[in-house]
XYZ file of C-alpha atoms in Angstrom:
547
model
C 80.069 -36.313 -77.846
C 83.406 -36.545 -79.751
C 87.138 -36.921 -79.004
C 89.470 -34.192 -80.297
C 93.159 -34.700 -81.171
C 94.902 -31.337 -81.019
C 98.038 -32.413 -82.991
C 98.445 -34.694 -86.040
C 101.199 -36.691 -84.337
C 98.848 -37.642 -81.512
C 96.053 -38.745 -83.839
C 96.796 -42.534 -83.752
C 96.723 -42.667 -79.970
C 93.519 -40.546 -79.819
C 91.885 -42.715 -82.472
C 92.668 -45.887 -80.491
C 91.206 -44.430 -77.298
C 88.168 -43.064 -79.144
C 87.388 -46.441 -80.701
C 87.604 -48.076 -77.281
C 85.127 -45.511 -75.905
C 82.834 -45.695 -78.927
C 83.393 -42.039 -79.863
C 84.128 -40.265 -83.108
C 87.481 -38.424 -83.286
C 88.341 -35.011 -84.755
C 91.918 -34.702 -86.129
C 93.341 -31.291 -87.140
C 94.551 -30.998 -90.746
C 97.906 -29.673 -89.555
C 99.674 -28.078 -86.611
C 98.289 -24.689 -87.613
C 94.693 -26.002 -87.182
C 94.928 -27.171 -83.525
C 94.037 -23.857 -81.853
C 91.155 -23.187 -84.233
C 89.741 -26.658 -83.581
C 89.964 -26.118 -79.824
C 88.286 -22.708 -80.128
C 85.416 -24.095 -82.179
C 84.883 -27.032 -79.838
C 84.820 -24.779 -76.766
C 82.454 -22.347 -78.503
C 80.139 -25.198 -79.389
C 80.297 -26.498 -75.832
C 79.546 -23.028 -74.426
C 76.556 -22.603 -76.750
C 75.205 -25.975 -75.664
C 75.635 -25.120 -71.974
C 73.845 -21.822 -72.525
C 70.972 -23.618 -74.239
C 70.770 -26.129 -71.390
C 70.734 -23.311 -68.838
C 68.044 -21.481 -70.838
C 65.843 -24.575 -70.899
C 66.274 -25.136 -67.174
C 65.527 -21.478 -66.406
C 62.426 -21.608 -68.598
C 61.167 -24.677 -66.752
C 61.849 -23.174 -63.319
C 60.214 -19.839 -64.236
C 57.095 -21.570 -65.511
C 56.994 -23.768 -62.412
C 57.209 -20.719 -60.121
C 54.346 -19.068 -61.994
C 52.189 -22.189 -61.737
C 52.975 -22.475 -58.031
C 51.695 -18.936 -57.424
C 48.482 -19.911 -59.197
C 48.279 -23.200 -57.255
C 47.901 -24.889 -60.643
C 48.751 -28.505 -61.387
C 51.774 -29.747 -63.379
C 50.000 -30.395 -66.708
C 51.189 -27.190 -68.397
C 54.741 -27.722 -67.141
C 54.850 -31.253 -68.573
C 53.618 -30.011 -71.955
C 56.383 -27.399 -72.005
C 59.053 -29.993 -71.114
C 57.789 -32.322 -73.838
C 58.239 -29.487 -76.349
C 61.771 -28.766 -75.115
C 62.914 -32.394 -75.141
C 61.145 -33.626 -78.249
C 59.374 -36.543 -76.584
C 56.263 -37.240 -74.481
C 56.576 -36.528 -70.742
C 53.789 -37.863 -68.487
C 52.979 -38.146 -64.800
C 51.592 -41.646 -64.346
C 50.099 -43.805 -61.603
C 48.235 -47.139 -61.473
C 44.883 -47.130 -63.205
C 45.948 -44.902 -66.080
C 46.315 -46.204 -69.634
C 49.908 -44.928 -69.833
C 50.786 -46.825 -66.656
C 49.352 -50.077 -67.973
C 51.204 -49.633 -71.273
C 54.609 -48.975 -69.686
C 54.172 -51.570 -66.939
C 53.421 -54.208 -69.545
C 56.784 -53.544 -71.245
C 58.984 -52.748 -68.226
C 57.134 -54.023 -65.130
C 60.194 -54.432 -62.908
C 61.673 -50.952 -63.447
C 58.307 -49.207 -63.133
C 57.558 -50.994 -59.865
C 61.038 -50.332 -58.446
C 60.640 -46.589 -58.994
C 57.064 -46.540 -57.697
C 58.022 -48.357 -54.475
C 60.984 -46.041 -53.892
C 63.694 -48.673 -54.107
C 65.339 -46.512 -56.778
C 64.661 -42.824 -57.499
C 65.329 -43.028 -61.228
C 65.742 -45.627 -63.958
C 66.778 -45.497 -67.637
C 65.750 -48.438 -69.823
C 65.375 -49.127 -73.562
C 61.809 -49.039 -74.846
C 61.652 -50.340 -78.391
C 63.515 -47.845 -80.566
C 63.277 -45.215 -77.846
C 64.766 -44.703 -74.405
C 62.552 -44.477 -71.311
C 63.473 -42.407 -68.245
C 61.515 -42.946 -65.015
C 61.643 -40.583 -62.008
C 59.955 -40.990 -58.621
C 57.908 -37.886 -57.715
C 57.476 -36.699 -54.152
C 58.506 -38.082 -50.792
C 55.593 -40.327 -49.834
C 55.503 -43.926 -51.016
C 54.197 -45.325 -53.254
C 55.344 -42.577 -55.590
C 53.768 -41.232 -58.674
C 56.172 -41.671 -61.584
C 57.418 -39.164 -64.144
C 57.905 -41.058 -67.426
C 59.665 -39.591 -70.483
C 60.309 -41.229 -73.876
C 62.709 -39.983 -76.541
C 64.104 -41.311 -79.776
C 67.872 -41.305 -79.901
C 68.282 -41.563 -76.148
C 68.565 -38.995 -73.372
C 71.788 -36.966 -73.217
C 73.047 -36.162 -69.706
C 71.837 -32.548 -69.796
C 68.278 -33.653 -70.677
C 68.345 -36.262 -67.919
C 69.354 -33.500 -65.525
C 66.460 -31.395 -66.811
C 64.045 -34.267 -66.112
C 65.409 -34.529 -62.571
C 64.633 -30.826 -62.078
C 61.152 -31.361 -63.509
C 60.436 -34.259 -61.135
C 61.274 -32.007 -58.184
C 59.123 -29.164 -59.520
C 56.175 -31.508 -60.103
C 56.369 -32.578 -56.458
C 56.311 -28.917 -55.373
C 53.346 -28.162 -57.636
C 51.480 -31.135 -56.181
C 52.102 -29.741 -52.692
C 50.821 -26.342 -53.819
C 47.619 -27.858 -55.200
C 47.054 -29.935 -52.062
C 47.652 -26.856 -49.898
C 45.073 -24.900 -51.881
C 42.552 -27.726 -51.623
C 43.166 -28.171 -47.895
C 42.828 -24.429 -47.367
C 39.534 -24.367 -49.272
C 38.228 -27.212 -47.124
C 39.379 -25.420 -43.976
C 37.826 -22.116 -45.061
C 34.545 -23.873 -45.836
C 34.591 -25.503 -42.406
C 35.383 -22.178 -40.732
C 32.518 -20.498 -42.569
C 30.245 -23.240 -41.283
C 31.508 -22.726 -37.732
C 30.936 -18.981 -37.962
C 27.400 -19.540 -39.242
C 26.772 -21.960 -36.361
C 28.120 -19.439 -33.841
C 25.774 -16.821 -35.289
C 22.824 -19.221 -35.154
C 23.456 -19.990 -31.486
C 23.730 -16.274 -30.733
C 20.476 -15.683 -32.609
C 18.880 -18.238 -30.298
C 20.328 -16.433 -27.281
C 22.458 -19.486 -26.467
C 25.872 -18.024 -25.636
C 27.088 -21.282 -24.073
C 26.242 -23.196 -27.250
C 28.146 -20.657 -29.335
C 31.208 -21.120 -27.123
C 31.047 -24.916 -27.512
C 30.803 -24.656 -31.288
C 33.744 -22.256 -31.407
C 36.041 -24.422 -29.251
C 37.805 -26.053 -32.267
C 38.878 -22.589 -33.388
C 40.871 -22.085 -30.195
C 43.634 -24.313 -31.565
C 43.716 -22.239 -34.755
C 43.705 -18.903 -32.971
C 40.094 -17.912 -32.427
C 40.878 -14.205 -32.478
C 42.064 -14.548 -36.075
C 38.533 -15.375 -37.124
C 36.798 -12.802 -34.931
C 35.100 -15.381 -32.747
C 37.151 -14.911 -29.602
C 36.592 -11.172 -29.324
C 32.857 -11.547 -29.858
C 32.266 -14.385 -27.407
C 34.484 -12.837 -24.743
C 32.269 -9.748 -24.667
C 28.961 -9.679 -22.871
C 27.236 -7.431 -25.369
C 27.660 -5.834 -28.753
C 26.008 -4.726 -31.959
C 24.837 -6.452 -35.118
C 25.290 -4.783 -38.488
C 23.889 -5.881 -41.843
C 25.820 -4.756 -44.929
C 24.030 -5.019 -48.267
C 25.982 -5.504 -51.503
C 25.736 -2.978 -54.292
C 23.443 -4.001 -57.180
C 25.208 -6.612 -59.287
C 28.092 -6.991 -56.829
C 29.421 -10.386 -55.805
C 28.964 -10.913 -52.073
C 32.504 -12.255 -51.745
C 33.962 -8.798 -52.326
C 31.686 -7.208 -49.746
C 32.577 -9.884 -47.190
C 36.298 -9.345 -47.820
C 35.877 -5.590 -47.318
C 34.036 -6.190 -44.041
C 36.708 -8.612 -42.810
C 39.440 -6.122 -43.639
C 37.571 -3.359 -41.802
C 36.862 -5.259 -38.574
C 40.104 -7.283 -38.532
C 40.164 -9.791 -35.686
C 37.742 -7.763 -33.591
C 34.463 -9.045 -34.996
C 32.534 -11.888 -36.578
C 31.761 -11.599 -40.304
C 29.220 -14.082 -41.692
C 27.535 -14.227 -45.116
C 23.847 -14.115 -44.230
C 22.336 -17.596 -44.697
C 18.902 -16.027 -45.259
C 19.634 -13.326 -47.857
C 22.297 -13.659 -50.584
C 22.727 -9.865 -50.687
C 23.627 -9.457 -47.021
C 26.733 -9.766 -44.856
C 26.164 -9.934 -41.088
C 28.822 -8.301 -38.912
C 28.782 -8.936 -35.152
C 30.932 -6.562 -33.114
C 31.587 -6.387 -29.373
C 30.888 -2.902 -28.099
C 30.441 -0.911 -24.932
C 27.205 0.984 -24.555
C 29.182 4.239 -24.248
C 31.028 3.749 -27.559
C 28.124 3.984 -29.970
C 30.030 5.586 -32.853
C 32.658 2.832 -33.246
C 30.649 0.473 -35.522
C 29.662 3.347 -37.790
C 33.293 4.447 -38.041
C 34.386 0.901 -38.937
C 31.749 0.264 -41.582
C 31.422 3.711 -43.148
C 34.543 3.163 -45.347
C 33.150 -0.221 -46.443
C 29.918 1.404 -47.604
C 31.813 4.230 -49.277
C 34.078 1.902 -51.283
C 31.367 1.146 -53.812
C 28.239 3.110 -54.769
C 25.081 1.224 -53.891
C 26.347 -0.493 -50.761
C 24.183 0.016 -47.669
C 24.536 -0.794 -43.977
C 22.268 -0.853 -40.965
C 23.628 -1.030 -37.411
C 21.768 -1.963 -34.236
C 22.268 -0.427 -30.834
C 24.304 -2.294 -28.173
C 22.539 -5.310 -26.694
C 23.524 -8.358 -24.637
C 24.168 -11.471 -26.723
C 20.946 -12.979 -25.364
C 19.183 -10.378 -27.544
C 21.185 -10.959 -30.737
C 18.005 -11.756 -32.668
C 16.502 -8.452 -31.596
C 19.705 -6.675 -32.616
C 19.539 -8.314 -36.044
C 15.973 -7.086 -36.482
C 17.074 -3.580 -35.506
C 19.898 -3.744 -38.054
C 17.425 -4.750 -40.779
C 15.220 -1.771 -39.884
C 18.238 0.516 -40.026
C 19.228 -0.987 -43.383
C 15.828 -0.039 -44.785
C 16.300 3.499 -43.497
C 19.780 3.642 -45.060
C 18.229 3.544 -48.528
C 17.052 7.125 -48.020
C 20.222 8.746 -46.657
C 23.198 9.910 -48.756
C 25.776 8.132 -46.591
C 24.077 4.763 -47.016
C 24.583 3.768 -43.366
C 22.182 4.243 -40.442
C 22.222 3.260 -36.789
C 18.888 2.078 -35.404
C 17.243 4.478 -32.975
C 16.075 2.270 -30.126
C 13.940 5.122 -28.829
C 11.450 4.572 -31.676
C 10.298 1.219 -30.254
C 6.806 0.724 -28.843
C 8.365 -1.035 -25.840
C 9.857 2.280 -24.751
C 6.426 3.896 -24.309
C 4.322 1.040 -22.946
C 3.725 1.158 -19.205
C 5.435 -1.456 -16.987
C 2.065 -3.215 -16.589
C 2.466 -4.389 -20.199
C 5.132 -6.842 -19.024
C 2.602 -8.485 -16.732
C 0.227 -8.859 -19.667
C 2.996 -10.410 -21.794
C 3.979 -12.927 -19.113
C 0.313 -13.889 -18.789
C 0.069 -14.476 -22.546
C 3.256 -16.558 -22.551
C 2.062 -18.610 -19.574
C 0.198 -20.783 -22.070
C 3.536 -22.072 -23.327
C 3.857 -24.186 -20.185
C 1.218 -26.445 -21.718
C 3.980 -27.626 -24.046
C 6.581 -30.192 -23.061
C 10.076 -29.036 -22.153
C 11.375 -30.390 -25.468
C 8.688 -28.550 -27.418
C 9.480 -25.309 -25.638
C 13.210 -25.713 -26.267
C 12.727 -26.337 -29.993
C 9.511 -24.609 -30.993
C 9.592 -21.329 -29.063
C 12.916 -19.973 -30.454
C 11.932 -21.013 -33.979
C 8.497 -19.424 -33.609
C 9.994 -16.162 -32.399
C 12.362 -16.009 -35.347
C 9.553 -16.911 -37.750
C 7.517 -14.007 -36.421
C 10.483 -11.680 -36.671
C 11.827 -12.651 -40.100
C 9.307 -14.889 -41.848
C 9.446 -18.664 -42.183
C 11.924 -18.793 -45.069
C 14.513 -16.434 -43.592
C 14.108 -17.833 -40.074
C 14.598 -21.363 -41.364
C 17.810 -20.414 -43.129
C 19.112 -18.527 -40.118
C 18.416 -21.445 -37.783
C 19.137 -24.320 -40.154
C 15.596 -25.732 -40.416
C 13.261 -25.942 -43.381
C 10.362 -23.582 -44.009
C 7.697 -26.195 -43.258
C 9.220 -26.962 -39.860
C 9.375 -23.258 -39.017
C 5.683 -22.773 -39.843
C 4.700 -25.912 -37.932
C 6.502 -24.783 -34.796
C 4.912 -21.338 -35.080
C 1.470 -22.928 -35.236
C 2.133 -25.073 -32.149
C 3.416 -22.122 -30.120
C 0.658 -19.713 -31.083
C -2.036 -22.285 -30.369
C -0.610 -22.663 -26.871
C -0.849 -18.873 -26.505
C -4.473 -18.872 -27.645
C -3.730 -17.254 -31.010
C -4.147 -18.161 -34.697
C -0.873 -18.229 -36.632
C -2.708 -17.609 -39.926
C -3.903 -14.133 -38.923
C -1.559 -11.137 -39.164
C -3.203 -9.399 -36.192
C -2.712 -12.506 -34.040
C 0.949 -12.725 -35.072
C 1.395 -9.049 -34.187
C 0.108 -9.763 -30.671
C 2.397 -12.787 -30.247
C 5.399 -10.797 -31.481
C 4.713 -8.014 -28.969
C 4.191 -10.500 -26.134
C 7.531 -12.189 -26.809
C 9.393 -8.866 -26.873
C 7.814 -7.735 -23.601
C 8.414 -11.118 -21.968
C 12.161 -10.581 -22.412
C 11.936 -7.676 -19.980
C 11.948 -8.417 -16.234
C 8.771 -8.032 -14.210
C 8.814 -5.076 -11.861
C 7.495 -5.927 -8.360
C 5.864 -2.525 -8.038
C 3.838 -3.088 -11.206
C 2.070 -6.424 -10.812
C -1.618 -5.496 -10.902
C -4.358 -8.031 -10.434
C -6.102 -8.711 -12.735
C -3.562 -8.207 -15.560
C -4.226 -5.233 -17.873
C -5.911 -5.574 -21.239
C -3.877 -5.059 -24.406
C -6.380 -2.580 -25.789
C -6.033 -0.467 -22.655
C -2.256 -0.534 -22.941
C -2.338 0.604 -26.577
C -4.621 3.543 -25.727
C -2.415 5.042 -23.034
C -1.530 8.703 -23.805
C 2.218 8.103 -24.098
C 1.660 5.323 -26.629
C -0.913 7.311 -28.623
C 1.344 10.374 -28.802
C 4.314 8.281 -29.886
C 2.323 6.495 -32.616
C 0.890 9.775 -33.896
C 4.390 11.261 -34.185
C 5.713 8.201 -36.005
C 2.892 8.326 -38.564
C 3.341 11.999 -39.432
C 5.778 10.947 -42.182
C 2.780 9.533 -44.064
C 1.176 12.962 -44.379
C 3.297 13.633 -47.461
C 1.726 10.663 -49.278
C -1.942 10.726 -50.168
C -4.058 7.756 -49.111
C -1.106 5.988 -47.431
C -3.154 5.275 -44.311
C -6.081 4.029 -46.406
C -3.751 1.721 -48.340
C -2.326 0.261 -45.121
C -5.730 -0.124 -43.468
C -7.058 -1.990 -46.496
C -3.968 -4.193 -46.571
C -4.453 -5.219 -42.941
C -8.188 -5.694 -43.449
C -7.307 -8.318 -46.074
C -4.753 -10.053 -43.832
C -1.844 -8.592 -45.833
C -2.829 -10.374 -49.063
C -1.479 -8.133 -51.819
C -3.711 -9.435 -54.608
C -6.977 -9.010 -52.711
C -5.953 -5.561 -51.469
C -4.983 -4.387 -54.953
C -8.342 -5.529 -56.323
C -10.282 -3.631 -53.661
C -8.215 -0.490 -54.242
C -8.671 -0.778 -58.016
C -4.986 -0.975 -58.939
C -2.620 -3.497 -60.480
C -0.826 -5.796 -58.060
C 2.590 -4.467 -59.119
C 1.413 -0.892 -58.579
C 0.204 -1.802 -55.108
C 3.528 -3.503 -54.286
C 5.460 -0.408 -55.392
C 3.278 1.918 -53.318
C 3.517 -0.362 -50.286
C 7.305 -0.386 -50.577
C 7.347 3.419 -50.826
C 5.207 3.727 -47.684
C 7.532 1.305 -45.904
C 10.531 3.435 -46.870
C 8.878 6.462 -45.234
C 8.341 4.451 -42.061
C 11.839 2.911 -42.320
C 10.323 -0.565 -42.385
C 10.662 -3.279 -45.086
C 6.942 -3.797 -45.745
C 7.637 -5.680 -48.958
C 9.372 -8.522 -47.090
C 8.209 -11.175 -44.670
C 8.835 -10.511 -41.019
C 7.829 -8.246 -38.181
C 7.531 -4.980 -40.143
C 3.764 -5.378 -40.802
C 3.166 -6.097 -37.101
C 4.922 -2.891 -36.123
C 2.844 -0.841 -38.566
C -0.388 -2.480 -37.409
C 0.380 -1.629 -33.792
C 1.204 1.944 -34.831
C -2.094 2.354 -36.673
C -4.097 0.871 -33.801
C -2.372 3.038 -31.197
C -2.877 6.167 -33.324
C -6.556 5.365 -33.801
C -6.265 4.849 -37.566
C -7.490 1.255 -37.149
C -9.983 0.181 -34.503
C -8.407 -1.236 -31.378
C -10.767 -4.198 -31.709
C -8.703 -5.350 -34.705
C -6.104 -6.864 -32.375
C -7.084 -9.874 -30.271
C -6.270 -10.182 -26.579
C -5.659 -13.767 -25.413
C -5.750 -12.685 -21.769
C -9.381 -13.188 -20.769
C -10.850 -10.479 -18.501
C -11.438 -11.475 -14.914
C -14.898 -11.178 -13.475
């Protein structure tokens, strides 16, 4: 900063005033030089103002970019240090920089931190230190900047801008972190809602979802689902190599606030979509999810038929079956045909048999029934590992509860044929007893499986195996060895991997995932027994005949 005398005659007075202010003075060489001096001074001033504005704009532009990225202020502070020619740091107690500055200027640092002053400028050795309080909440973090030769007013103004931008960037980072925590919590709530629905506990799902009411439950698809009495379950499988996050986002965009989208806790490739639906509007889920499947080659989807929420687990199983079938259709999406179920063709007397089998569960305590029976049913349906993940228990607990339940039913949990009987009994027990069909004594399972309607249905279902040689022999041998792949492969004289590939191919024909744990083997065993391909004596009947 300098003083300028625009006429030689005024030079003594200007010089006196300049000395008093501690400024240098420019004196024109003659009257003819006054205008040129003024022009040069104004040009220099304009150039400096432009440079100051450019620096400020650069800082604000960078800050806006970092705010969009929800990034911290580190990059901004490095840029400001380059522009000002001195270190610029954001400090707080516990940092080495804080201890160093507080040791030299403890009073000023503490005044700014406590909010008694917003800014302070103090000498620091041969440099000048500027301190700025950052943010609104006390105690503040402190923006500290050092510079040799002092801080001109325009650089101090730049630091004031920077302090404000740092506070905004901090808010952006905290918002991102809070949102991530909230999204994680919401994902957990959605998983819990799904788990309660899988257990048939609608009331429990409502209780878990209550915190979402304050956030707008419909926004997260929970309100629409829980308000409906029934609906469908769909399972969408990611394309090979695709990140599940993208598939989940596509599903959420497709269903909007009208459904519940949950990354499957049991399979990292799957997204579970729960949609409320009327029984008469069967095409709606397919219409919603068909664009999702078509967005990327390799995506697949299976959709169940409409069921009450008490049968959500059954709907999930139907969706898995449909997903297996979707592998063999060009569209990549299939709706499960409920008419292909054995339950459709069994006579009403089968329900009496099932209730008789399940009567053994009353030997258990009420607590055991409440905990073990739902877990056992899911373990039968999906295998111990998947059931445990779906319900939030470990694999060992799932197997232990299955053993307790099946022992009470008079069955051995280690035998595939016994598990097939328990699985059928549980499915039939969900159906109400019909007063007109309560024979005494209860029917035998073997008699039920040999009824003409059941035999004809099973024979039709197995016709798809005619195109594959020795498929029935492969399955019969597999069941004879309790579904142990290694032992079966040895007996059939093939490598274990070859056997696994052939088993998977047979499962694809039957639209059942035979290569995975769950109820698919039980369904095939019952088919083979009903069709006469395996002796009916292969399945046990825990209901003892009456004399």
